[in-house]
PDB file of N, CA and C in Angstrom:
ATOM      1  N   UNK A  19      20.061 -16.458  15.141  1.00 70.00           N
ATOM      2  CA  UNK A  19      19.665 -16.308  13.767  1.00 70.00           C
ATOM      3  C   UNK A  19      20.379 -17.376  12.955  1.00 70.00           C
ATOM      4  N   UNK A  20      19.567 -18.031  12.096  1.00 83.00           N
ATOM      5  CA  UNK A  20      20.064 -19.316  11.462  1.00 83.00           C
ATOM      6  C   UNK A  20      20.956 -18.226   9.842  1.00 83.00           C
ATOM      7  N   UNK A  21      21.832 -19.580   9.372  1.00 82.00           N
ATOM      8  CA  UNK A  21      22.478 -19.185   8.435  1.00 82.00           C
ATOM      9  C   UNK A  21      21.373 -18.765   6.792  1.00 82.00           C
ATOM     10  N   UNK A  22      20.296 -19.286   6.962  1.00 79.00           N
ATOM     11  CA  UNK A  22      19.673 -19.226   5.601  1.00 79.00           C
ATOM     12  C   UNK A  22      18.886 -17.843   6.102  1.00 79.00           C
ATOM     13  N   UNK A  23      18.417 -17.435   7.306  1.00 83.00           N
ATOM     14  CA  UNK A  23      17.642 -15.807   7.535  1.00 83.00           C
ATOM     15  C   UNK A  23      18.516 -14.999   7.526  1.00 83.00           C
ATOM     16  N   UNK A  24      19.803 -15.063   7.517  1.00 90.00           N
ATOM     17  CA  UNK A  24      20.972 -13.824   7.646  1.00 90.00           C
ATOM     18  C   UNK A  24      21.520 -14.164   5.583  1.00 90.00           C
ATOM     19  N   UNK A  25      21.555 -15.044   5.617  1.00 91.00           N
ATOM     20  CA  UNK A  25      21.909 -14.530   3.618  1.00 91.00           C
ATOM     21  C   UNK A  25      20.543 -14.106   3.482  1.00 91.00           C
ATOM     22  N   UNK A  26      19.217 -14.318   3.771  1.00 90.00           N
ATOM     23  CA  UNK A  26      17.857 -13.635   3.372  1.00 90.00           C
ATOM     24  C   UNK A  26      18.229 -11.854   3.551  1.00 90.00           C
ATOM     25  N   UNK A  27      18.676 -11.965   4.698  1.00 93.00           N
ATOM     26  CA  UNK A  27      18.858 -10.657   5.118  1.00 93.00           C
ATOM     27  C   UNK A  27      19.806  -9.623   4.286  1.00 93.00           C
ATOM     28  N   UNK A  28      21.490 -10.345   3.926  1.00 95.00           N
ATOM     29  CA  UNK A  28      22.250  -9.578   3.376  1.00 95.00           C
ATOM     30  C   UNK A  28      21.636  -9.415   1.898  1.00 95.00           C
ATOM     31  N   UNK A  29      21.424 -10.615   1.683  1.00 95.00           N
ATOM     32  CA  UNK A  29      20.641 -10.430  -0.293  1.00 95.00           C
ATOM     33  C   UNK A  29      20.192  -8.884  -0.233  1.00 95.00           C
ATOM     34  N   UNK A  30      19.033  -9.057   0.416  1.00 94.00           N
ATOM     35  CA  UNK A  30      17.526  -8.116   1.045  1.00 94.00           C
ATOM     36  C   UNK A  30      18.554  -6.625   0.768  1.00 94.00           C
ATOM     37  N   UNK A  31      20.004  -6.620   2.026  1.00 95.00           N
ATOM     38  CA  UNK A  31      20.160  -5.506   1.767  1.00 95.00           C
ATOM     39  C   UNK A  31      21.187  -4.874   0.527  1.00 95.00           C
ATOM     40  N   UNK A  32      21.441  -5.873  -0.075  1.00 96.00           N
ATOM     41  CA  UNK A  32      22.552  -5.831  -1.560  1.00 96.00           C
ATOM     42  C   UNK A  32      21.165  -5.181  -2.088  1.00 96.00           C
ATOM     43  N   UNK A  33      20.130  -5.507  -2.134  1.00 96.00           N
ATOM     44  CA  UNK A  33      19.678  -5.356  -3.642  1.00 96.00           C
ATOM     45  C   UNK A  33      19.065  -3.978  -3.281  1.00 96.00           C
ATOM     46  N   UNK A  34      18.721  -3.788  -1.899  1.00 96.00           N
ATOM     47  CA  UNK A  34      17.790  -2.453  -1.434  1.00 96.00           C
ATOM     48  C   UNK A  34      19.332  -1.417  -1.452  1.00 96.00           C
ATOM     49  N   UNK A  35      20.250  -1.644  -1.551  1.00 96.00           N
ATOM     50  CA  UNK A  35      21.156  -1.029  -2.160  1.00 96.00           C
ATOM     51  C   UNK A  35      21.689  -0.560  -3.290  1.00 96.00           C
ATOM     52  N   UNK A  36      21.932  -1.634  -4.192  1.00 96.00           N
ATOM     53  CA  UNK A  36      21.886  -1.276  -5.718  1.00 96.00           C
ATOM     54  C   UNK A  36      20.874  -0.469  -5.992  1.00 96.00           C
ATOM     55  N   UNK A  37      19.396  -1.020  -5.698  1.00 96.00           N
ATOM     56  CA  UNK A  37      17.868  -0.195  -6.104  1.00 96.00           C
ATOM     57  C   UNK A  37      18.111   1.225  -5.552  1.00 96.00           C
ATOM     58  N   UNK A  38      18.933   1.727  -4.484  1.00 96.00           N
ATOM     59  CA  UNK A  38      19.068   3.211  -3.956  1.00 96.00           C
ATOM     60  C   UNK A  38      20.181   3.505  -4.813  1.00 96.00           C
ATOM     61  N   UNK A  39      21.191   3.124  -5.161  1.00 97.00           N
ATOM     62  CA  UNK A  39      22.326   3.718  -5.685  1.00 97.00           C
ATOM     63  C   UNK A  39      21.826   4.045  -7.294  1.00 97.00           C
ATOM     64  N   UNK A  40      21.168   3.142  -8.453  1.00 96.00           N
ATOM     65  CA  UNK A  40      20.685   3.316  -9.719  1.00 96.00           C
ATOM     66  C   UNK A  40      20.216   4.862  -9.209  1.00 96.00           C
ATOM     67  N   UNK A  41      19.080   5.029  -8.999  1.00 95.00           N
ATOM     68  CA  UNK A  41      18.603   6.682  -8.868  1.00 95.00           C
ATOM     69  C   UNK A  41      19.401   7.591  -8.353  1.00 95.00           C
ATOM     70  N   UNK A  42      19.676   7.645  -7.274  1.00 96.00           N
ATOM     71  CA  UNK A  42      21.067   8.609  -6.851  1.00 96.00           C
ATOM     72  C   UNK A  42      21.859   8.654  -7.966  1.00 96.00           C
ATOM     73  N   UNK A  43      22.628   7.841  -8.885  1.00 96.00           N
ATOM     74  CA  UNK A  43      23.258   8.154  -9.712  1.00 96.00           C
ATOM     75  C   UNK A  43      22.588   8.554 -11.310  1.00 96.00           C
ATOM     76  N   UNK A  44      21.545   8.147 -11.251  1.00 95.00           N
ATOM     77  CA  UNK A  44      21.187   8.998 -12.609  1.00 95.00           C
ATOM     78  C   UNK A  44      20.718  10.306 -12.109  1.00 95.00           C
ATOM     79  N   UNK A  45      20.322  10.935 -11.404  1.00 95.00           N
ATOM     80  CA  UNK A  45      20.130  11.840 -10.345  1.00 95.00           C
ATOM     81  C   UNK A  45      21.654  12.747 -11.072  1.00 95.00           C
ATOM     82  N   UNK A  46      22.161  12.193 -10.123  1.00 95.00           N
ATOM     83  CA  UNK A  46      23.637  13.112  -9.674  1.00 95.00           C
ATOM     84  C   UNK A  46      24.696  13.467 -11.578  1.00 95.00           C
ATOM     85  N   UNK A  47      24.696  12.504 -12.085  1.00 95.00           N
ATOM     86  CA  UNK A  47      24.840  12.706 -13.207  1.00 95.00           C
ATOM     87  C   UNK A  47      24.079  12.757 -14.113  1.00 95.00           C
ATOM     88  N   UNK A  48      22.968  12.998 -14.062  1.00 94.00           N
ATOM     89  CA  UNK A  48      22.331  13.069 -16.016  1.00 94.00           C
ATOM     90  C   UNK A  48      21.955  12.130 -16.525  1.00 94.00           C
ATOM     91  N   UNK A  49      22.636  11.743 -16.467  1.00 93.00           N
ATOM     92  CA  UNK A  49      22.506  10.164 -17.625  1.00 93.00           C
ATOM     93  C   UNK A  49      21.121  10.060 -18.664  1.00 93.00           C
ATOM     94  N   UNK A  50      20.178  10.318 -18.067  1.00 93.00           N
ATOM     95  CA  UNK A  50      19.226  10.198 -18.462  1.00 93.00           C
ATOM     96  C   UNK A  50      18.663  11.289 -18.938  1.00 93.00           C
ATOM     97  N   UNK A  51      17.074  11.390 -20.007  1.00 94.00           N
ATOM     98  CA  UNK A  51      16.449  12.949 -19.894  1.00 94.00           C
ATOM     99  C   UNK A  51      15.320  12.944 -18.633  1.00 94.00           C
ATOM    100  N   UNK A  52      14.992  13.671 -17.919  1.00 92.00           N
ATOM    101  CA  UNK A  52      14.147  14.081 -16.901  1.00 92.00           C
ATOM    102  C   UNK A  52      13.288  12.758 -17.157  1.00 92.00           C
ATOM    103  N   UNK A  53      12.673  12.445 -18.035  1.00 94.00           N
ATOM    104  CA  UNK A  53      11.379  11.552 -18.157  1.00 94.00           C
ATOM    105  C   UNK A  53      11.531  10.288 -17.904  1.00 94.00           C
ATOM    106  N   UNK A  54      12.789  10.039 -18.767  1.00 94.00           N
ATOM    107  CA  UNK A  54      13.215   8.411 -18.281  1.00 94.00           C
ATOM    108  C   UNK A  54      13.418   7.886 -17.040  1.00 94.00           C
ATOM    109  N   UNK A  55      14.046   9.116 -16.579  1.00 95.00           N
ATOM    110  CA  UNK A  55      14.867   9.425 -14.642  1.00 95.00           C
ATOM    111  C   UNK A  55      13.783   9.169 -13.957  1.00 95.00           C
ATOM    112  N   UNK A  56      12.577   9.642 -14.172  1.00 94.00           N
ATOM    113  CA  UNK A  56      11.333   9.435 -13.198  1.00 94.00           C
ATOM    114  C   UNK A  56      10.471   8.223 -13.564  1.00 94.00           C
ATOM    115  N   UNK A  57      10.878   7.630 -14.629  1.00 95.00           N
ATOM    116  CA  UNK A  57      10.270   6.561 -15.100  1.00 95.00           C
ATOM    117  C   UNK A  57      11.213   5.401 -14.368  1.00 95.00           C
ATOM    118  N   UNK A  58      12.455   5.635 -14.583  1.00 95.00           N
ATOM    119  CA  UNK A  58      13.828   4.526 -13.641  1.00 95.00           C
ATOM    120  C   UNK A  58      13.452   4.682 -12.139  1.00 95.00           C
ATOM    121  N   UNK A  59      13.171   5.847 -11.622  1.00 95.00           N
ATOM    122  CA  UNK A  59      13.130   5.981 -10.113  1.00 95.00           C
ATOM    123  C   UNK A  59      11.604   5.346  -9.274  1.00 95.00           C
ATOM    124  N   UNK A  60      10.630   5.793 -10.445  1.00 93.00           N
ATOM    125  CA  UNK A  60       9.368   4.317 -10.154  1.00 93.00           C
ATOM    126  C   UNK A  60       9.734   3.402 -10.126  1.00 93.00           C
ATOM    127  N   UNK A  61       9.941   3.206 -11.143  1.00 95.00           N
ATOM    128  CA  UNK A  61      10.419   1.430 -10.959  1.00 95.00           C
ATOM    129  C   UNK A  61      11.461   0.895  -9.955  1.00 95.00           C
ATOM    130  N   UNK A  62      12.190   1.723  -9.704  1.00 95.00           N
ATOM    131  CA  UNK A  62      13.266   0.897  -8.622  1.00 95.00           C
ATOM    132  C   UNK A  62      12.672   1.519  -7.278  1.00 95.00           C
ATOM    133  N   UNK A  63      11.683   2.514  -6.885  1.00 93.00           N
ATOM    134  CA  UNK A  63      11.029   2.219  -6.024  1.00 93.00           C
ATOM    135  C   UNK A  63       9.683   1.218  -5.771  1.00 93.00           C
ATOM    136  N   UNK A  64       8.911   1.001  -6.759  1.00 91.00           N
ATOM    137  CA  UNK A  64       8.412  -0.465  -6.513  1.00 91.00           C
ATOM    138  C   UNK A  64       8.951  -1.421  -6.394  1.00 91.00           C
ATOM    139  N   UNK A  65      10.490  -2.074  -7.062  1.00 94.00           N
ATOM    140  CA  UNK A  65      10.908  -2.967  -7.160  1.00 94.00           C
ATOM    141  C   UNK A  65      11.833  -2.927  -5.128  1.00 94.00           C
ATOM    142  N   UNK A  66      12.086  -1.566  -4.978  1.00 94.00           N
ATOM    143  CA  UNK A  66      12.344  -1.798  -3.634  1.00 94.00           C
ATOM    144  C   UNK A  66      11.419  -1.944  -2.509  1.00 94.00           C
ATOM    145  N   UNK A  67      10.424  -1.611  -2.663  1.00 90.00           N
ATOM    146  CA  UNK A  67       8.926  -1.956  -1.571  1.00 90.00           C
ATOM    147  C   UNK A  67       8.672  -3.578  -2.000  1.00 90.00           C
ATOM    148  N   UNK A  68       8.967  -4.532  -3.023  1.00 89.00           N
ATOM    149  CA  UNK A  68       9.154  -5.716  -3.563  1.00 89.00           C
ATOM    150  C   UNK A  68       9.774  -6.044  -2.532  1.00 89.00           C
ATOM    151  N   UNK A  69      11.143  -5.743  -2.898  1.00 92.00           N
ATOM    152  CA  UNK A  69      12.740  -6.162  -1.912  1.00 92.00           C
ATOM    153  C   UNK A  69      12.398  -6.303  -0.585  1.00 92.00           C
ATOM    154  N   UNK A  70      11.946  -4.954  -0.029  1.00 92.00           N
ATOM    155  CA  UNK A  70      11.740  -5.429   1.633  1.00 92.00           C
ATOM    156  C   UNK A  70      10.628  -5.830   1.797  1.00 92.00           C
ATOM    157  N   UNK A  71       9.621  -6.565   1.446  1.00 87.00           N
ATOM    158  CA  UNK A  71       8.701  -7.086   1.862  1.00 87.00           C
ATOM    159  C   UNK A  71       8.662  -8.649   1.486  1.00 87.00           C
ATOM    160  N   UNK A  72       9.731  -8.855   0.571  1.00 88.00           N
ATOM    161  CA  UNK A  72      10.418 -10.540   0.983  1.00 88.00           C
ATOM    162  C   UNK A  72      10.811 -10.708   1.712  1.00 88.00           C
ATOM    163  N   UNK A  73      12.101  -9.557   1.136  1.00 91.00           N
ATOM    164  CA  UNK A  73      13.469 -10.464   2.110  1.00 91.00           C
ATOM    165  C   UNK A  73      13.347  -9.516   3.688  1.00 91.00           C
ATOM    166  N   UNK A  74      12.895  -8.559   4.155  1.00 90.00           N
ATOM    167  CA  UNK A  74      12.868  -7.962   5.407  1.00 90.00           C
ATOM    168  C   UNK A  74      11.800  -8.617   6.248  1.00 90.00           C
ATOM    169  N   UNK A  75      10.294  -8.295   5.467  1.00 85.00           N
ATOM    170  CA  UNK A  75       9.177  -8.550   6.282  1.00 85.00           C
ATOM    171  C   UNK A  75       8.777 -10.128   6.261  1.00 85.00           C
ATOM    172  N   UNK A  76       9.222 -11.352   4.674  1.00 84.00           N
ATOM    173  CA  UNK A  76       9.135 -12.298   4.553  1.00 84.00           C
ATOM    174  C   UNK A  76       7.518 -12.030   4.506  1.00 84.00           C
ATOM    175  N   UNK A  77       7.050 -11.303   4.133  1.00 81.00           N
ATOM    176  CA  UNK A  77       5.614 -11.914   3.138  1.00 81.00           C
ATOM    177  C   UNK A  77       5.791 -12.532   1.272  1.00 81.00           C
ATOM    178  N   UNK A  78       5.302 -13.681   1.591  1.00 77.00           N
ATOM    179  CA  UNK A  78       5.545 -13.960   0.441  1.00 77.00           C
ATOM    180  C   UNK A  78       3.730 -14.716  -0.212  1.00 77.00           C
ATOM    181  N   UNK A  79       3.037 -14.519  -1.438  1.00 72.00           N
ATOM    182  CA  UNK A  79       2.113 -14.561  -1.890  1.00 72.00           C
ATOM    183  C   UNK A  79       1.627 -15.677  -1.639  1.00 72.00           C
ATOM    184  N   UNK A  80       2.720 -17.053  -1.526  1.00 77.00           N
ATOM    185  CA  UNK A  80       1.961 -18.286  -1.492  1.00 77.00           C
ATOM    186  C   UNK A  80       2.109 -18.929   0.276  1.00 77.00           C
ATOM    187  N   UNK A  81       2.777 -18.199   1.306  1.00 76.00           N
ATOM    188  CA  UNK A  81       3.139 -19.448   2.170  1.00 76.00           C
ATOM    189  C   UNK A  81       2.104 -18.041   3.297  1.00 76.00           C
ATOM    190  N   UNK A  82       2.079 -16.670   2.894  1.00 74.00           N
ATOM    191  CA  UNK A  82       1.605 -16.365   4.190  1.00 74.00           C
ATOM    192  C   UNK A  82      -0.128 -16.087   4.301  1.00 74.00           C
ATOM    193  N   UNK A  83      -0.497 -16.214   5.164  1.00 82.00           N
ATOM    194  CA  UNK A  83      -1.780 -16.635   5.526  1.00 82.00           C
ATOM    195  C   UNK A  83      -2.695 -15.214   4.490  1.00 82.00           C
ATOM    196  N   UNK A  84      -4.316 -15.560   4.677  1.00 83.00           N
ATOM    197  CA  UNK A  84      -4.872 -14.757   4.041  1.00 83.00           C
ATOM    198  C   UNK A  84      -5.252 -13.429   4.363  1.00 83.00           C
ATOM    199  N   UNK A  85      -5.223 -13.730   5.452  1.00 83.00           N
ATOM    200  CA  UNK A  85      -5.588 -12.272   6.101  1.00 83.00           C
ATOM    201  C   UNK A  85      -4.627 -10.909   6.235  1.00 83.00           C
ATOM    202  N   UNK A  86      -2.991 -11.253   6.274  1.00 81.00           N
ATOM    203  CA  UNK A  86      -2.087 -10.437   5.977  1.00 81.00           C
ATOM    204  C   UNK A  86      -2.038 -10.316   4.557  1.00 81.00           C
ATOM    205  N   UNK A  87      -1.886 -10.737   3.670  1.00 81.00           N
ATOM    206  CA  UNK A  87      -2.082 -10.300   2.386  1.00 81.00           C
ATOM    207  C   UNK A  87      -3.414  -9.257   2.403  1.00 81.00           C
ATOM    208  N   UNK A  88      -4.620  -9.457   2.601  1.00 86.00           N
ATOM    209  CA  UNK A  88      -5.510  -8.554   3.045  1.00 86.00           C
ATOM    210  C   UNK A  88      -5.067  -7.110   3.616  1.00 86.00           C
ATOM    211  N   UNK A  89      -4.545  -7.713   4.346  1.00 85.00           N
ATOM    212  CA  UNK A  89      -4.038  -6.361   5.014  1.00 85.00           C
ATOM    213  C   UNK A  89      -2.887  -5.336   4.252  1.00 85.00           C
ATOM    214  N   UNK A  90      -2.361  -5.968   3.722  1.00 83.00           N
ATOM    215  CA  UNK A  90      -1.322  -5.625   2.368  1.00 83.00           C
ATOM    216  C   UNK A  90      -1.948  -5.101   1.423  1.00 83.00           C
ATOM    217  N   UNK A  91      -2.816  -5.400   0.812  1.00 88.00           N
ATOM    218  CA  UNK A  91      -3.648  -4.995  -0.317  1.00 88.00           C
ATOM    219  C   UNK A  91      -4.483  -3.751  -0.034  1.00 88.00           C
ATOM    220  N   UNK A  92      -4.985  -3.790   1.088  1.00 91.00           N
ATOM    221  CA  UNK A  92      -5.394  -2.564   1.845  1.00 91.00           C
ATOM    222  C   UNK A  92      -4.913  -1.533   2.314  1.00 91.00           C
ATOM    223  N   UNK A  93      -3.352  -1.850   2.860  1.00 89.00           N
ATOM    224  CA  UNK A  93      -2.580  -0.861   2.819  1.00 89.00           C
ATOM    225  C   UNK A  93      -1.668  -0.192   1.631  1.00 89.00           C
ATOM    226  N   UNK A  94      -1.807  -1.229   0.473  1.00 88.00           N
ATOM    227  CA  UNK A  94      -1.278  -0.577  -1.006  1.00 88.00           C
ATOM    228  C   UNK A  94      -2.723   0.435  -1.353  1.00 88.00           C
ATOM    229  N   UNK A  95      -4.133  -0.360  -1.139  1.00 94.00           N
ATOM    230  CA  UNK A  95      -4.906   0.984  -1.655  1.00 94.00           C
ATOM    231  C   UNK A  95      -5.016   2.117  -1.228  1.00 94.00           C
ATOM    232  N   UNK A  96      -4.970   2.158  -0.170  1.00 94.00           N
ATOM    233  CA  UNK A  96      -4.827   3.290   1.118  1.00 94.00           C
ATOM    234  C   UNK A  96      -3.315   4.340   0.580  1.00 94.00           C
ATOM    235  N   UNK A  97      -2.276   3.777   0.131  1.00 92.00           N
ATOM    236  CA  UNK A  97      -1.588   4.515  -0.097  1.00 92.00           C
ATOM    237  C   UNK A  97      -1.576   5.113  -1.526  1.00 92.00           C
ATOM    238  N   UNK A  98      -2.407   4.442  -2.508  1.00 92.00           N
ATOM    239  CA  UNK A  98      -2.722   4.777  -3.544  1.00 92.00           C
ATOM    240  C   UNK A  98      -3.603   6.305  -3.767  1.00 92.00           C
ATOM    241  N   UNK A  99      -4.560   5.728  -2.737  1.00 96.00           N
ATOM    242  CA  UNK A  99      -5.642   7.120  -2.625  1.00 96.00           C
ATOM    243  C   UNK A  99      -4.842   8.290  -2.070  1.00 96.00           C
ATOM    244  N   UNK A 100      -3.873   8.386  -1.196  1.00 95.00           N
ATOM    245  CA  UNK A 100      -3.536   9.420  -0.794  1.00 95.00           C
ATOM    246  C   UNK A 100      -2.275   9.802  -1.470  1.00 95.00           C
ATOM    247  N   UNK A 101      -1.810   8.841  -2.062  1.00 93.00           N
ATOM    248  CA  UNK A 101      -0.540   9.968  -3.429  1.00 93.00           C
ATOM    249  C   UNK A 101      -1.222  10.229  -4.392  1.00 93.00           C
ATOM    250  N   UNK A 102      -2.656   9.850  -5.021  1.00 94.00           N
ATOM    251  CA  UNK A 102      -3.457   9.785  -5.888  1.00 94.00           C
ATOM    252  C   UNK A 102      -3.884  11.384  -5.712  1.00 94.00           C
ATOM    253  N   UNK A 103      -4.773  10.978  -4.719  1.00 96.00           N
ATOM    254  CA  UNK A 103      -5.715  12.054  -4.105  1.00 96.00           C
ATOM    255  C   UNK A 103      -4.225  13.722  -3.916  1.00 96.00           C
ATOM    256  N   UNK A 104      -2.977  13.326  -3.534  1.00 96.00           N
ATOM    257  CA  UNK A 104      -2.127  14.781  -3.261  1.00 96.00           C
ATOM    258  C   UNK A 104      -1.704  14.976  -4.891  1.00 96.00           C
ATOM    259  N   UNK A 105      -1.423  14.163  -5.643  1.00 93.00           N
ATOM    260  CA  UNK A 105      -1.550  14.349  -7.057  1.00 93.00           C
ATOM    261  C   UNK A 105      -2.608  15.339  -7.721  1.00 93.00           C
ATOM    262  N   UNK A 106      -3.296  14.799  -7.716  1.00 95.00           N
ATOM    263  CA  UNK A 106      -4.714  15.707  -8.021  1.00 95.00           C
ATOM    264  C   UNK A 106      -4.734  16.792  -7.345  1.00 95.00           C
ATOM    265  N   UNK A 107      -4.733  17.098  -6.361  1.00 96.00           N
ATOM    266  CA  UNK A 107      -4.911  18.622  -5.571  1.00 96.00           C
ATOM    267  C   UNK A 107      -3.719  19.551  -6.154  1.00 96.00           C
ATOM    268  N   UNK A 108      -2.657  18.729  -6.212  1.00 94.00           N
ATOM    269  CA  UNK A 108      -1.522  19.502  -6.518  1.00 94.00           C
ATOM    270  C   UNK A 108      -1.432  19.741  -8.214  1.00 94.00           C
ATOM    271  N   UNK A 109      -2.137  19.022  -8.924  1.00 92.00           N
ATOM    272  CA  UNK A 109      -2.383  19.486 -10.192  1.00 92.00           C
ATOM    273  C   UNK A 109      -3.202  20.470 -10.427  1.00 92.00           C
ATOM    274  N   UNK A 110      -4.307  20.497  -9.690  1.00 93.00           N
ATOM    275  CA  UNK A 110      -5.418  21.232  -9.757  1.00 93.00           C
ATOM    276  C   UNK A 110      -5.415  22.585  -9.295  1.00 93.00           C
ATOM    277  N   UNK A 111      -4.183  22.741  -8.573  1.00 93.00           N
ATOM    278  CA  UNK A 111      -3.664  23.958  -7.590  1.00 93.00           C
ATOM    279  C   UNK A 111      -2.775  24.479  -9.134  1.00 93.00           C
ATOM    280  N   UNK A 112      -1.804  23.612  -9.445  1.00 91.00           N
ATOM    281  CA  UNK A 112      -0.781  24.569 -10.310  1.00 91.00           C
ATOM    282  C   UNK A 112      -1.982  24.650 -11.212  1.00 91.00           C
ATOM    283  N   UNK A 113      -2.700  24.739 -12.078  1.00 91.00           N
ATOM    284  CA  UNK A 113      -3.878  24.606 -13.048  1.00 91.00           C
ATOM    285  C   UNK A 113      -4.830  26.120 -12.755  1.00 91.00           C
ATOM    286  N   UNK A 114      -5.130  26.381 -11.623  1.00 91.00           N
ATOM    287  CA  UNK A 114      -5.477  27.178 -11.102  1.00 91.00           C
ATOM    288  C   UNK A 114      -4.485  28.036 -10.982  1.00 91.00           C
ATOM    289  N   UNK A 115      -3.306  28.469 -10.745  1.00 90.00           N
ATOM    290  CA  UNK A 115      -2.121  29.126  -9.818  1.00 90.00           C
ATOM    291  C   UNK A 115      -1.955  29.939 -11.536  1.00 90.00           C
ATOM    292  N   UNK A 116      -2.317  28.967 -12.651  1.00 79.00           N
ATOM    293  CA  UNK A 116      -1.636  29.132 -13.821  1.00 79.00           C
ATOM    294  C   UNK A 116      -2.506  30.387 -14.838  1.00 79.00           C
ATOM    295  N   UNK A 117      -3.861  30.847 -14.082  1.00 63.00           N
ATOM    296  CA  UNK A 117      -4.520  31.200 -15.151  1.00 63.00           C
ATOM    297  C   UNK A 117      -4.513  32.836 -14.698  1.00 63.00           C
TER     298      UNK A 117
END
């Protein structure tokens, strides 16, 4: 392993670190009100599916071919529909559960 894929690597895991520690700690203390907390914990989970798919998997928008991006985009919709789709059922259940 060359010296520039192993700092790719430690960066990769500094930051997929910080991004886990921010939520755990507004979590564990408060800090926040409920709304913001789930608004901070989106975001530093997109920003960590970001993180490892530079610096772990090394897809990057301009150097890797077209067909893996394809495949990326397909597997973001795919996961869309099915937290989408358990969203909805599970709204529609408490909605129902409620009357």
């Amino acid at each position: 392993m060359d010296r520039h894929a192993l700092r790719s690597y430690l960066i990769g895991f500094a930051l997929a670190v910080v991004l886990s520690a921010i939520p755990f700690w507004l979590v564990a203390t408060h800090a926040l009100p409920a709304q913001s907390t789930l608004l901070v914990i989106g975001i530093a989970a997109v920003l960590q599916v970001l993180v490892h798919l530079h610096f772990f998997l090394h897809i990057e928008f301009t150097t890797t071919p077209r067909e893996n991006l394809l495949a990326l985009v397909f597997t973001v919709l795919l996961i869309f529909i099915m937290v989408g789709g358990s969203f909805w059922i599970m709204f529609d259940l408490h909605s129902r559960m409620a009357l």
